Coordinates of N, CA, C and O in Angstrom, one line a residue:
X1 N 75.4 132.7 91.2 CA 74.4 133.3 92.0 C 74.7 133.1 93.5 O 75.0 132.0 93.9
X2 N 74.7 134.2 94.4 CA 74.8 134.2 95.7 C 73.7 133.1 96.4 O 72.4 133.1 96.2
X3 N 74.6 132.2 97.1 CA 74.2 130.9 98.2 C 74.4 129.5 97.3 O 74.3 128.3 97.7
X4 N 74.7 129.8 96.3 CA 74.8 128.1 95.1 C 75.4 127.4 95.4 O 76.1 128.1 96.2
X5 N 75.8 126.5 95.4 CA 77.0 125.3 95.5 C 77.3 125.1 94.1 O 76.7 125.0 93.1
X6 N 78.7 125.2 94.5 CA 79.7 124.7 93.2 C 80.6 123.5 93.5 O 81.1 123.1 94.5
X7 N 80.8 123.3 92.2 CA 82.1 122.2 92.2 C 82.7 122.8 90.8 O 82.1 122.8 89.7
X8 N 84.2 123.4 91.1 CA 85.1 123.4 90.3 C 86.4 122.7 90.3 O 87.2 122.6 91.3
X9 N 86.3 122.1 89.0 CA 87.2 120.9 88.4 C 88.2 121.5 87.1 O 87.8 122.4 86.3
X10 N 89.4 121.0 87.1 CA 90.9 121.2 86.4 C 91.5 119.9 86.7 O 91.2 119.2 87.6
X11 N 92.6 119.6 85.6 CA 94.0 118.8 85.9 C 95.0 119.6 86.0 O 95.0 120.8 85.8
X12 N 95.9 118.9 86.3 CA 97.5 119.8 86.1 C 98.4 118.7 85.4 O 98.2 117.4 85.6
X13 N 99.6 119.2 84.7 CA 100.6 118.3 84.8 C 100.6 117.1 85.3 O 99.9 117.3 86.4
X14 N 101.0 115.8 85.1 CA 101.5 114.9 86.2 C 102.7 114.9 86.9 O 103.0 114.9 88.1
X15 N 103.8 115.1 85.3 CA 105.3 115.4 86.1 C 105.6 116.6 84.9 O 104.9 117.0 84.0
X16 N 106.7 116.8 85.4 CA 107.9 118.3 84.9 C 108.1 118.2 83.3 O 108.5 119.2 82.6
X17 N 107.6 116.9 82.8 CA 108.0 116.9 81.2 C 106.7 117.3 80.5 O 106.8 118.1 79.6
X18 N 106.1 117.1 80.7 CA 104.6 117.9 80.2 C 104.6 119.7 80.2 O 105.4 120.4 80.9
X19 N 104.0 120.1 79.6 CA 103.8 121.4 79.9 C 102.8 121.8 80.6 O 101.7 121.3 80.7
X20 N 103.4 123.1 81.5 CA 102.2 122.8 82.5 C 100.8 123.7 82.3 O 99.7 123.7 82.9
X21 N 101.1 124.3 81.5 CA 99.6 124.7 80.5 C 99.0 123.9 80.0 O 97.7 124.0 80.1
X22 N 99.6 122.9 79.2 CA 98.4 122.3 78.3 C 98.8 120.4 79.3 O 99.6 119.6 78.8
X23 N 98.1 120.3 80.4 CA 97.9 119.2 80.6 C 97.2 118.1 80.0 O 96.2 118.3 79.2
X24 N 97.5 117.2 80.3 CA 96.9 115.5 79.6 C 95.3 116.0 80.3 O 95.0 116.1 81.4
X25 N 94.2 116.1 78.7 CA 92.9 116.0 79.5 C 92.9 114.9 80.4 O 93.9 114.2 80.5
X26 N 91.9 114.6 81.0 CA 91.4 113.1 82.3 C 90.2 113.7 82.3 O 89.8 114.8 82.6
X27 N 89.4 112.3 82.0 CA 87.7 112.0 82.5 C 87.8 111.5 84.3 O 88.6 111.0 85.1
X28 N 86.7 111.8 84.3 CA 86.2 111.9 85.7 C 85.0 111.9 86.4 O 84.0 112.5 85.9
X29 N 85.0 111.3 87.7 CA 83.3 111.1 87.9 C 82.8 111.5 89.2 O 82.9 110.8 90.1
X30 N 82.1 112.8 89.4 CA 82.0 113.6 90.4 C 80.8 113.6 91.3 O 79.9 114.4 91.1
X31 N 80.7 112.5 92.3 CA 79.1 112.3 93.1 C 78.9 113.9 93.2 O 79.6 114.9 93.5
X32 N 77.4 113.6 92.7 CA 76.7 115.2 93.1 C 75.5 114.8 93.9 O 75.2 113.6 93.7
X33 N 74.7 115.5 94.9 CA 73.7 115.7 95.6 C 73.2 116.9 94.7 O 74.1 117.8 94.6
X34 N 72.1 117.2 93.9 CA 71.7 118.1 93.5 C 69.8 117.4 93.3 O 69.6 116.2 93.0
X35 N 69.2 118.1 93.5 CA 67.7 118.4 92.7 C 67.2 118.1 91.3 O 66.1 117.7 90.9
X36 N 68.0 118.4 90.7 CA 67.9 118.2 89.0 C 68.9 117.1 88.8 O 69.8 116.7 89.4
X37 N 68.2 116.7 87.6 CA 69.4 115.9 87.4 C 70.2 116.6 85.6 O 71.0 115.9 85.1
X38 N 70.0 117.5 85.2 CA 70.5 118.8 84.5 C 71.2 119.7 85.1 O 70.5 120.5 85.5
X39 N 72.6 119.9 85.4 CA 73.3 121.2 85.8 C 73.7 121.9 85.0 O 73.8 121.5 83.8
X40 N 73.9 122.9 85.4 CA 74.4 124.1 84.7 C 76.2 123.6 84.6 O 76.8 123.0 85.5
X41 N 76.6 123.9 83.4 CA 78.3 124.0 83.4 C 78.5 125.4 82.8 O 77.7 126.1 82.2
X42 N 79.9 125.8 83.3 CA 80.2 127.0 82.5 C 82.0 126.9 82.6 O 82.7 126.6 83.5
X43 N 82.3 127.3 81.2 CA 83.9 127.3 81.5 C 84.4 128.6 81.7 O 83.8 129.6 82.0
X44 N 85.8 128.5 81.4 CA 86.8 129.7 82.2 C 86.4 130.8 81.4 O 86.6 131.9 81.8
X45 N 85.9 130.5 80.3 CA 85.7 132.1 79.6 C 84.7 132.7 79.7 O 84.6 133.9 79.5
X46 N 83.2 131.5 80.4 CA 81.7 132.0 80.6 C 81.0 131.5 80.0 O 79.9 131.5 80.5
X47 N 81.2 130.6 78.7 CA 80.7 129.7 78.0 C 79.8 128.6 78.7 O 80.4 127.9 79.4
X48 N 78.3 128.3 78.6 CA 77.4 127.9 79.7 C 77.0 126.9 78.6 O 76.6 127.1 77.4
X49 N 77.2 125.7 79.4 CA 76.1 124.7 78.7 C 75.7 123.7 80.0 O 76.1 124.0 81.1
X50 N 75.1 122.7 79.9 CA 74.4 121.4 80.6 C 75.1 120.0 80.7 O 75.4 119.4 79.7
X51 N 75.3 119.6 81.9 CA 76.0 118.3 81.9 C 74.5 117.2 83.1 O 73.9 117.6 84.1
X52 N 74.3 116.0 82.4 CA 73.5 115.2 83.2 C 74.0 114.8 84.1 O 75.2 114.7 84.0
X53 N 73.5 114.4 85.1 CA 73.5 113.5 86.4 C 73.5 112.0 86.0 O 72.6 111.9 85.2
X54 N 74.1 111.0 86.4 CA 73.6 109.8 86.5 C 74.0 109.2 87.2 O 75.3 109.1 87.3
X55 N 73.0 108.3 88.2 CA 73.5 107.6 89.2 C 73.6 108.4 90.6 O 73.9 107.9 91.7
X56 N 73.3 109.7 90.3 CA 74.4 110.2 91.4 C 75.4 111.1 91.5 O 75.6 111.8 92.5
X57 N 76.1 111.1 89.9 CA 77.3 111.9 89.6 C 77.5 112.5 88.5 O 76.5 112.3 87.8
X58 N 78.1 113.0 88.2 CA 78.8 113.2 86.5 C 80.0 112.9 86.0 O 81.0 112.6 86.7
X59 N 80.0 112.9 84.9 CA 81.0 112.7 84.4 C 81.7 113.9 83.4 O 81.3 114.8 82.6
X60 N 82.9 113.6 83.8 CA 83.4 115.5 83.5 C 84.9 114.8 82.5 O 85.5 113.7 82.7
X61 N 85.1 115.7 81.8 CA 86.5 115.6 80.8 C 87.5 116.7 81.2 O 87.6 117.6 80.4
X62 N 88.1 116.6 82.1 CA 89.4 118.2 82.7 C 90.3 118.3 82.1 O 90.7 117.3 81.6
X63 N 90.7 119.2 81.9 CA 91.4 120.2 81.1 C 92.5 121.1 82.1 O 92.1 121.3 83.3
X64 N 93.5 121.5 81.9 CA 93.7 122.6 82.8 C 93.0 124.0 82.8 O 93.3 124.9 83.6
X65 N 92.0 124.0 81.9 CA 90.9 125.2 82.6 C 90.0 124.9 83.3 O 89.5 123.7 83.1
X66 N 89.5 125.7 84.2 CA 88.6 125.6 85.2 C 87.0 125.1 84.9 O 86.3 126.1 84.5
X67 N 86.3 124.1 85.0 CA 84.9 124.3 84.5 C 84.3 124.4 86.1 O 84.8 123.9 87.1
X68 N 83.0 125.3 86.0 CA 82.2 125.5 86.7 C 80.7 125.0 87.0 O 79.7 125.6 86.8
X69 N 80.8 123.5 87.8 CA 79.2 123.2 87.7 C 78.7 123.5 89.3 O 79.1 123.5 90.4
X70 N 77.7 124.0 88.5 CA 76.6 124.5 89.6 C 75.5 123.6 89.9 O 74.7 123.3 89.0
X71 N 75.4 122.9 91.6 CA 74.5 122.3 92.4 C 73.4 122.7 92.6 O 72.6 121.7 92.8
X72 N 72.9 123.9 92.8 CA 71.9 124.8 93.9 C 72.0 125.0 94.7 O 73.1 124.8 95.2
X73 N 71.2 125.3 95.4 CA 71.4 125.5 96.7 C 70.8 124.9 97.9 O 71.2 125.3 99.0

């Protein structure tokens, strides 16, 4: 939705012997400023589900596809 804040998250490769499509997932922990503590997620295909806040942040599992969490505005 026009004016939202996002944060989009991916890994890549580390080095040259990996493939660089299918990188090593990695967990991760993303301070958010948001209102809710429910965000919206959606992945590269459009697939929409809910990731919680805690503390402050989330915690996310990356992939080399793109996920999409939405802050508000």
């Amino acid at each position: 939705k026009s004016g939202e804040k996002k944060v989009v998250g991916w890994t890549i490769s580390p080095s040259e012997k990996d493939k660089p499509y299918n990188p090593t997932p990695r967990k991760t922990h993303v301070p958010v400023q948001a209102k809710s503590k429910t965000l919206p997620l959606c992945d590269i295909y459009g697939k929409k589900s809910t990731i919680t806040s805690t503390g402050g942040s989330v915690n996310l599992d990356l992939t080399g596809a793109p996920q999409y969490l939405t802050l508000g505005k």
